[in-house]
Amino acid sequence: MRAVGYQTSLPIENPASLQDIDLPKPTPSDRDILVEIKAISVNPVDTKMRRSALPKKGQWRILGWDAAGTVVGVGADVTDFSVGDEVFYAGALNRSGTNAAFHLVDERLVGRKPRSLNWAEAAALPLTALTAWEMLFDRLDIRRSVPGTAPALLIIGGAGGVGSIAIQLARALTGLTVIATASRPETQDWVTSLGAHYVVDHSLPLAPQIAKLSIGAPGFVFSTTQTDQHLADIVELIAPQGHLGLIDDPAALNALLLKKKSLSLHWEWMFTRSAFETADLSVQGSILNEISRLVDEQQLRSTLGQNLGSITAATLRKAHTLIESGQTKGKIVLEGFPA
């Protein structure tokens, strides 16, 4: 089968950083389903893994987690899917990825593809939708109000993949006022179109901008990027006993700043359930089915930002370059392998 992989961690400008290769087609067993990949999307985790995760000598590492495709085979213990089903999912970090024509995934991590979306639109959603859902409703628990605070949520990095779906989920499923950060006219327009009530500029101090909104101190802050740079501002603007959630990887984080306001700190890593095979592993499949329902009911829309064309080493290198630039809007998707 066709695939894109690497054997050495290299800068993305190097043609050997991602290469077109041919691998044996996998066979499903146990609770795995075999999916023929129709479209994938690229996330920051792809670039991080390419730079740091080496395969065993002489072997290929296949990246990619977001995917939409058709079930073409099932393991003996599969109960929820059959050949021909259209699915979407984000997979597991510790398994071979979706940058391949066929891919094995545990059925418990898989949802039914939204009927109203095409392959590319569906592939844009799983990883970021799971991350946003788990942070908002499992970690921050934004449906439970913080006493005496403004019923508001600040999303730092609102135009990114996770921020783009978090804005929509908060609008669709809660009554919170949603404040998103964006620093360029095109990204400010993007987050507004997704439903943000207010937009503030994260290239400027955040606390004064939040104060000028005159809505009160928000009880929830979801930081998707540059948390260490914004931490002092976050502590100033958030309400006492508020909740701060983050998904990025700050080199250092002074948690003592949170003490005076008794702030709660929440981490979200979408791969926790699959990495540790938690007892509630199947929750991710259930979340994706709920995302699919909300999309088909037109309460959510795809966050596809760019479709770069077919799945090749060249287009994937372009996607990684865009991700590493930090200037993306929404999700980057690739669709179909060349004939």
Short mmCIF file of C-alpha atoms in Angstrom, two decimals:
data_model
loop_
_atom_site.label_atom_id
_atom_site.label_comp_id
_atom_site.label_asym_id
_atom_site.label_seq_id
_atom_site.Cartn_x
_atom_site.Cartn_y
_atom_site.Cartn_z
CA MET A 1 0.00 0.00 0.00
CA ARG A 2 1.04 3.61 -0.52
CA ALA A 3 2.24 5.53 2.53
CA VAL A 4 4.35 8.50 3.61
CA GLY A 5 6.99 7.98 6.28
CA TYR A 6 10.47 8.80 7.53
CA GLN A 7 13.48 7.02 9.04
CA THR A 8 15.37 10.01 10.46
CA SER A 9 14.16 13.17 12.19
CA LEU A 10 15.05 16.00 9.84
CA PRO A 11 14.05 19.63 9.17
CA ILE A 12 10.97 19.73 6.96
CA GLU A 13 12.94 21.48 4.19
CA ASN A 14 14.89 18.22 3.68
CA PRO A 15 13.15 15.96 1.11
CA ALA A 16 14.04 12.95 3.27
CA SER A 17 12.03 14.33 6.19
CA LEU A 18 8.93 12.70 4.68
CA GLN A 19 9.10 10.21 1.82
CA ASP A 20 6.67 8.31 -0.43
CA ILE A 21 7.00 4.59 0.35
CA ASP A 22 5.22 1.27 -0.15
CA LEU A 23 4.29 -0.99 2.78
CA PRO A 24 2.33 -4.23 3.24
CA LYS A 25 -1.41 -3.82 3.72
CA PRO A 26 -2.28 -4.55 7.39
CA THR A 27 -4.77 -7.18 8.54
CA PRO A 28 -7.31 -6.48 11.32
CA SER A 29 -7.63 -8.66 14.43
CA ASP A 30 -9.28 -8.45 17.86
CA ARG A 31 -11.15 -5.09 18.14
CA ASP A 32 -9.33 -3.40 15.27
CA ILE A 33 -11.03 -2.24 12.11
CA LEU A 34 -9.19 -1.72 8.82
CA VAL A 35 -10.00 1.63 7.24
CA GLU A 36 -9.33 2.69 3.66
CA ILE A 37 -8.16 6.27 4.13
CA LYS A 38 -10.02 8.87 2.10
CA ALA A 39 -8.73 12.05 3.78
CA ILE A 40 -6.46 13.10 6.64
CA SER A 41 -5.66 16.31 8.46
CA VAL A 42 -2.37 17.47 9.91
CA ASN A 43 -1.95 18.66 13.51
CA PRO A 44 0.90 20.17 15.55
CA VAL A 45 1.46 16.73 17.11
CA ASP A 46 2.51 15.47 13.66
CA THR A 47 5.33 17.98 13.46
CA LYS A 48 6.39 17.37 17.07
CA MET A 49 6.59 13.62 16.49
CA ARG A 50 8.50 14.02 13.23
CA ARG A 51 11.12 16.09 15.03
CA SER A 52 11.49 13.80 18.03
CA ALA A 53 10.23 10.23 17.49
CA LEU A 54 12.70 7.99 15.70
CA PRO A 55 11.64 4.61 14.34
CA LYS A 56 13.74 1.53 14.93
CA LYS A 57 16.77 1.31 12.66
CA GLY A 58 15.79 0.34 9.14
CA GLN A 59 12.06 0.79 9.78
CA TRP A 60 9.64 3.52 8.74
CA ARG A 61 7.63 5.75 11.04
CA ILE A 62 4.19 6.64 9.72
CA LEU A 63 2.65 9.79 11.18
CA GLY A 64 -0.94 11.03 11.07
CA TRP A 65 -3.90 10.60 13.39
CA ASP A 66 -6.90 12.41 12.00
CA ALA A 67 -8.68 10.42 9.30
CA ALA A 68 -11.94 9.81 7.50
CA GLY A 69 -12.49 6.68 5.48
CA THR A 70 -14.39 3.47 4.79
CA VAL A 71 -14.23 0.25 6.82
CA VAL A 72 -12.87 -2.53 4.59
CA GLY A 73 -12.12 -5.17 7.24
CA VAL A 74 -12.94 -6.01 10.87
CA GLY A 75 -11.26 -8.04 13.62
CA ALA A 76 -12.95 -11.05 15.19
CA ASP A 77 -14.04 -9.10 18.29
CA VAL A 78 -15.44 -6.02 16.55
CA THR A 79 -19.09 -5.36 17.46
CA ASP A 80 -19.93 -1.81 16.36
CA PHE A 81 -18.75 -1.58 12.74
CA SER A 82 -19.14 -3.48 9.49
CA VAL A 83 -17.47 -3.39 6.09
CA GLY A 84 -18.74 -0.38 4.18
CA ASP A 85 -19.27 1.92 7.18
CA GLU A 86 -18.02 5.49 6.77
CA VAL A 87 -16.03 6.59 9.81
CA PHE A 88 -13.82 9.32 11.24
CA TYR A 89 -11.37 9.23 14.15
CA ALA A 90 -8.09 10.46 15.65
CA GLY A 91 -6.50 7.12 16.57
CA ALA A 92 -3.72 6.46 19.07
CA LEU A 93 -0.30 8.05 19.34
CA ASN A 94 1.49 4.75 20.03
CA ARG A 95 0.38 3.07 16.79
CA SER A 96 1.26 3.49 13.13
CA GLY A 97 -0.46 6.54 11.70
CA THR A 98 -2.98 7.48 9.05
CA ASN A 99 -0.56 8.73 6.39
CA ALA A 100 -1.17 5.43 4.60
CA ALA A 101 -3.73 4.03 2.18
CA PHE A 102 -5.04 1.58 4.82
CA HIS A 103 -4.99 1.94 8.60
CA LEU A 104 -5.77 -0.16 11.66
CA VAL A 105 -7.61 1.46 14.58
CA ASP A 106 -9.38 0.22 17.71
CA GLU A 107 -13.12 0.47 17.08
CA ARG A 108 -13.68 2.14 20.47
CA LEU A 109 -11.89 5.26 19.23
CA VAL A 110 -14.01 5.58 16.10
CA GLY A 111 -17.18 7.54 15.29
CA ARG A 112 -19.62 7.53 12.42
CA LYS A 113 -18.69 10.12 9.80
CA PRO A 114 -21.14 13.04 9.60
CA ARG A 115 -23.43 12.34 6.65
CA SER A 116 -23.54 16.01 5.68
CA LEU A 117 -19.76 16.37 5.27
CA ASN A 118 -17.44 15.22 2.51
CA TRP A 119 -14.27 13.28 3.32
CA ALA A 120 -12.02 16.33 3.65
CA GLU A 121 -14.47 18.24 5.84
CA ALA A 122 -14.88 15.24 8.13
CA ALA A 123 -11.14 14.56 8.42
CA ALA A 124 -10.61 18.08 9.77
CA LEU A 125 -12.58 17.39 12.95
CA PRO A 126 -11.67 14.36 15.11
CA LEU A 127 -8.49 15.24 17.02
CA THR A 128 -9.38 18.85 17.66
CA ALA A 129 -13.03 18.07 18.45
CA LEU A 130 -11.99 15.43 20.98
CA THR A 131 -9.42 17.78 22.53
CA ALA A 132 -11.88 20.64 22.79
CA TRP A 133 -14.72 18.46 24.12
CA GLU A 134 -12.55 16.76 26.75
CA MET A 135 -11.14 20.08 27.93
CA LEU A 136 -14.45 21.93 28.04
CA PHE A 137 -16.66 19.23 29.50
CA ASP A 138 -14.36 16.68 31.20
CA ARG A 139 -11.55 18.90 32.55
CA LEU A 140 -12.86 22.47 32.94
CA ASP A 141 -16.46 21.28 33.37
CA ILE A 142 -17.77 24.56 31.95
CA ARG A 143 -21.39 23.53 32.49
CA ARG A 144 -20.80 23.95 36.24
CA SER A 145 -20.65 27.65 36.97
CA VAL A 146 -18.06 29.32 39.17
CA PRO A 147 -19.98 31.22 41.91
CA GLY A 148 -19.99 34.97 41.53
CA THR A 149 -18.11 35.06 38.22
CA ALA A 150 -19.09 36.24 34.77
CA PRO A 151 -20.53 33.28 32.82
CA ALA A 152 -17.78 33.61 30.26
CA LEU A 153 -15.05 31.54 28.61
CA LEU A 154 -11.83 32.99 27.19
CA ILE A 155 -10.19 30.88 24.46
CA ILE A 156 -6.59 31.86 23.75
CA GLY A 157 -5.65 30.93 20.18
CA GLY A 158 -9.21 30.92 18.90
CA ALA A 159 -8.35 30.57 15.20
CA GLY A 160 -6.32 27.37 15.57
CA GLY A 161 -7.76 23.93 15.02
CA VAL A 162 -8.73 23.33 18.66
CA GLY A 163 -9.88 26.88 19.28
CA SER A 164 -12.04 26.80 16.16
CA ILE A 165 -14.10 23.87 17.40
CA ALA A 166 -14.05 24.94 21.06
CA ILE A 167 -15.77 28.21 20.14
CA GLN A 168 -18.53 26.30 18.38
CA LEU A 169 -19.01 23.72 21.13
CA ALA A 170 -19.28 26.39 23.81
CA ARG A 171 -21.84 28.29 21.74
CA ALA A 172 -23.87 25.20 20.82
CA LEU A 173 -23.95 23.50 24.21
CA THR A 174 -23.71 26.27 26.84
CA GLY A 175 -24.97 29.77 27.52
CA LEU A 176 -21.49 31.12 28.20
CA THR A 177 -20.21 34.32 26.65
CA VAL A 178 -17.32 33.26 24.41
CA ILE A 179 -14.26 35.49 24.07
CA ALA A 180 -11.64 34.37 21.54
CA THR A 181 -8.19 35.74 20.84
CA ALA A 182 -6.88 36.41 17.33
CA SER A 183 -4.28 38.87 16.12
CA ARG A 184 -4.79 39.24 12.36
CA PRO A 185 -7.82 40.58 10.46
CA GLU A 186 -8.42 37.25 8.70
CA THR A 187 -8.26 35.24 11.92
CA GLN A 188 -10.41 37.76 13.75
CA ASP A 189 -13.04 37.40 11.03
CA TRP A 190 -12.71 33.61 11.26
CA VAL A 191 -13.40 33.38 15.00
CA THR A 192 -16.29 35.80 14.68
CA SER A 193 -17.82 33.63 11.96
CA LEU A 194 -17.53 30.63 14.28
CA GLY A 195 -19.60 32.36 16.96
CA ALA A 196 -17.25 34.24 19.29
CA HIS A 197 -19.13 37.03 21.05
CA TYR A 198 -15.95 39.08 21.48
CA VAL A 199 -12.48 39.02 19.92
CA VAL A 200 -9.33 40.31 21.63
CA ASP A 201 -5.76 40.51 20.33
CA HIS A 202 -3.30 38.10 21.96
CA SER A 203 -0.34 40.10 20.64
CA LEU A 204 -1.31 42.77 23.20
CA PRO A 205 -1.85 42.48 26.97
CA LEU A 206 -5.04 40.51 27.51
CA ALA A 207 -6.19 41.68 30.93
CA PRO A 208 -6.87 45.33 29.93
CA GLN A 209 -8.79 44.18 26.85
CA ILE A 210 -10.98 41.84 28.92
CA ALA A 211 -11.62 44.60 31.44
CA LYS A 212 -12.79 46.95 28.65
CA LEU A 213 -15.50 44.46 27.67
CA SER A 214 -17.26 45.30 30.96
CA ILE A 215 -18.72 41.81 31.32
CA GLY A 216 -16.83 40.88 34.48
CA ALA A 217 -13.99 38.44 35.11
CA PRO A 218 -14.48 35.12 33.25
CA GLY A 219 -14.57 31.95 35.31
CA PHE A 220 -12.93 29.83 32.59
CA VAL A 221 -9.83 30.24 30.44
CA PHE A 222 -8.83 27.69 27.78
CA SER A 223 -5.26 28.35 26.60
CA THR A 224 -4.27 26.50 23.43
CA THR A 225 -0.92 28.18 22.81
CA GLN A 226 1.87 30.23 24.45
CA THR A 227 0.45 29.69 27.93
CA ASP A 228 3.73 30.59 29.61
CA GLN A 229 3.78 33.98 27.85
CA HIS A 230 0.18 34.75 28.83
CA LEU A 231 0.14 33.27 32.34
CA ALA A 232 0.53 36.50 34.33
CA ASP A 233 -2.18 38.12 32.22
CA ILE A 234 -4.46 35.10 32.69
CA VAL A 235 -4.06 35.20 36.46
CA GLU A 236 -4.90 38.90 36.44
CA LEU A 237 -8.02 38.63 34.27
CA ILE A 238 -9.58 35.38 35.53
CA ALA A 239 -12.08 35.36 38.40
CA PRO A 240 -11.13 34.02 41.84
CA GLN A 241 -11.75 30.26 42.06
CA GLY A 242 -11.72 30.13 38.28
CA HIS A 243 -10.46 27.31 36.09
CA LEU A 244 -7.51 27.42 33.68
CA GLY A 245 -7.00 24.68 31.09
CA LEU A 246 -4.09 24.28 28.71
CA ILE A 247 -2.98 21.92 25.95
CA ASP A 248 0.39 23.31 24.86
CA ASP A 249 3.85 22.41 26.18
CA PRO A 250 5.35 25.37 28.06
CA ALA A 251 8.99 24.93 29.00
CA ALA A 252 8.11 26.18 32.49
CA LEU A 253 4.91 27.16 34.24
CA ASN A 254 4.89 28.99 37.57
CA ALA A 255 1.83 27.39 39.19
CA LEU A 256 2.40 29.43 42.36
CA LEU A 257 0.83 32.38 40.55
CA LEU A 258 -2.49 30.53 40.76
CA LYS A 259 -2.48 30.20 44.54
CA LYS A 260 -3.77 33.61 45.64
CA LYS A 261 -6.98 33.24 43.61
CA SER A 262 -7.31 29.50 44.36
CA LEU A 263 -7.32 28.80 40.64
CA SER A 264 -7.63 25.26 39.31
CA LEU A 265 -5.17 24.05 36.65
CA HIS A 266 -6.29 21.46 34.13
CA TRP A 267 -4.26 19.62 31.49
CA GLU A 268 -5.76 17.95 28.45
CA TRP A 269 -4.00 15.43 26.22
CA MET A 270 -6.32 13.74 23.78
CA PHE A 271 -4.21 10.58 23.66
CA THR A 272 -4.39 9.86 27.41
CA ARG A 273 -7.27 7.40 27.10
CA SER A 274 -5.68 5.41 24.26
CA ALA A 275 -2.13 5.58 25.64
CA PHE A 276 -3.16 4.13 28.99
CA GLU A 277 -6.08 2.04 27.70
CA THR A 278 -8.33 3.60 30.33
CA ALA A 279 -11.54 1.91 31.39
CA ASP A 280 -13.52 4.59 29.57
CA LEU A 281 -11.68 4.26 26.26
CA SER A 282 -14.94 4.00 24.32
CA VAL A 283 -15.93 7.50 25.47
CA GLN A 284 -13.95 8.90 22.54
CA GLY A 285 -16.07 7.01 20.04
CA SER A 286 -19.18 8.29 21.80
CA ILE A 287 -17.91 11.89 21.69
CA LEU A 288 -17.26 11.60 17.96
CA ASN A 289 -20.76 10.27 17.40
CA GLU A 290 -22.13 13.28 19.28
CA ILE A 291 -19.94 15.60 17.18
CA SER A 292 -21.31 13.89 14.06
CA ARG A 293 -24.89 14.44 15.25
CA LEU A 294 -24.26 18.12 16.00
CA VAL A 295 -22.72 18.61 12.56
CA ASP A 296 -25.62 16.93 10.79
CA GLU A 297 -28.04 19.09 12.79
CA GLN A 298 -26.06 22.16 11.64
CA GLN A 299 -25.03 23.13 15.16
CA LEU A 300 -21.34 22.65 14.28
CA ARG A 301 -19.43 23.11 11.05
CA SER A 302 -16.16 21.69 9.79
CA THR A 303 -13.06 23.69 10.68
CA LEU A 304 -11.31 22.88 7.39
CA GLY A 305 -9.08 25.81 6.52
CA GLN A 306 -7.02 24.52 3.58
CA ASN A 307 -7.19 21.43 1.36
CA LEU A 308 -3.72 20.89 -0.08
CA GLY A 309 -4.73 18.09 -2.45
CA SER A 310 -3.67 14.46 -2.56
CA ILE A 311 -1.73 12.62 0.15
CA THR A 312 1.94 12.61 -0.89
CA ALA A 313 5.25 13.32 0.75
CA ALA A 314 5.43 16.68 -1.04
CA THR A 315 2.01 17.88 0.13
CA LEU A 316 2.61 16.60 3.65
CA ARG A 317 5.91 18.48 3.80
CA LYS A 318 3.99 21.61 2.76
CA ALA A 319 1.42 20.95 5.49
CA HIS A 320 4.12 20.50 8.13
CA THR A 321 5.76 23.75 6.98
CA LEU A 322 2.49 25.62 7.40
CA ILE A 323 1.89 24.12 10.85
CA GLU A 324 5.41 25.03 11.98
CA SER A 325 4.85 28.63 10.81
CA GLY A 326 2.22 29.10 13.53
CA GLN A 327 0.09 31.11 11.10
CA THR A 328 -2.61 28.61 10.18
CA LYS A 329 -6.35 29.21 10.30
CA GLY A 330 -8.52 26.17 10.97
CA LYS A 331 -7.31 22.74 9.83
CA ILE A 332 -5.05 21.62 6.98
CA VAL A 333 -6.43 18.61 5.10
CA LEU A 334 -5.15 16.28 2.39
CA GLU A 335 -7.47 14.06 0.38
CA GLY A 336 -6.88 10.80 -1.51
CA PHE A 337 -3.74 9.05 -2.66
CA PRO A 338 -2.65 9.59 -6.31
CA ALA A 339 -3.64 6.82 -8.71
#
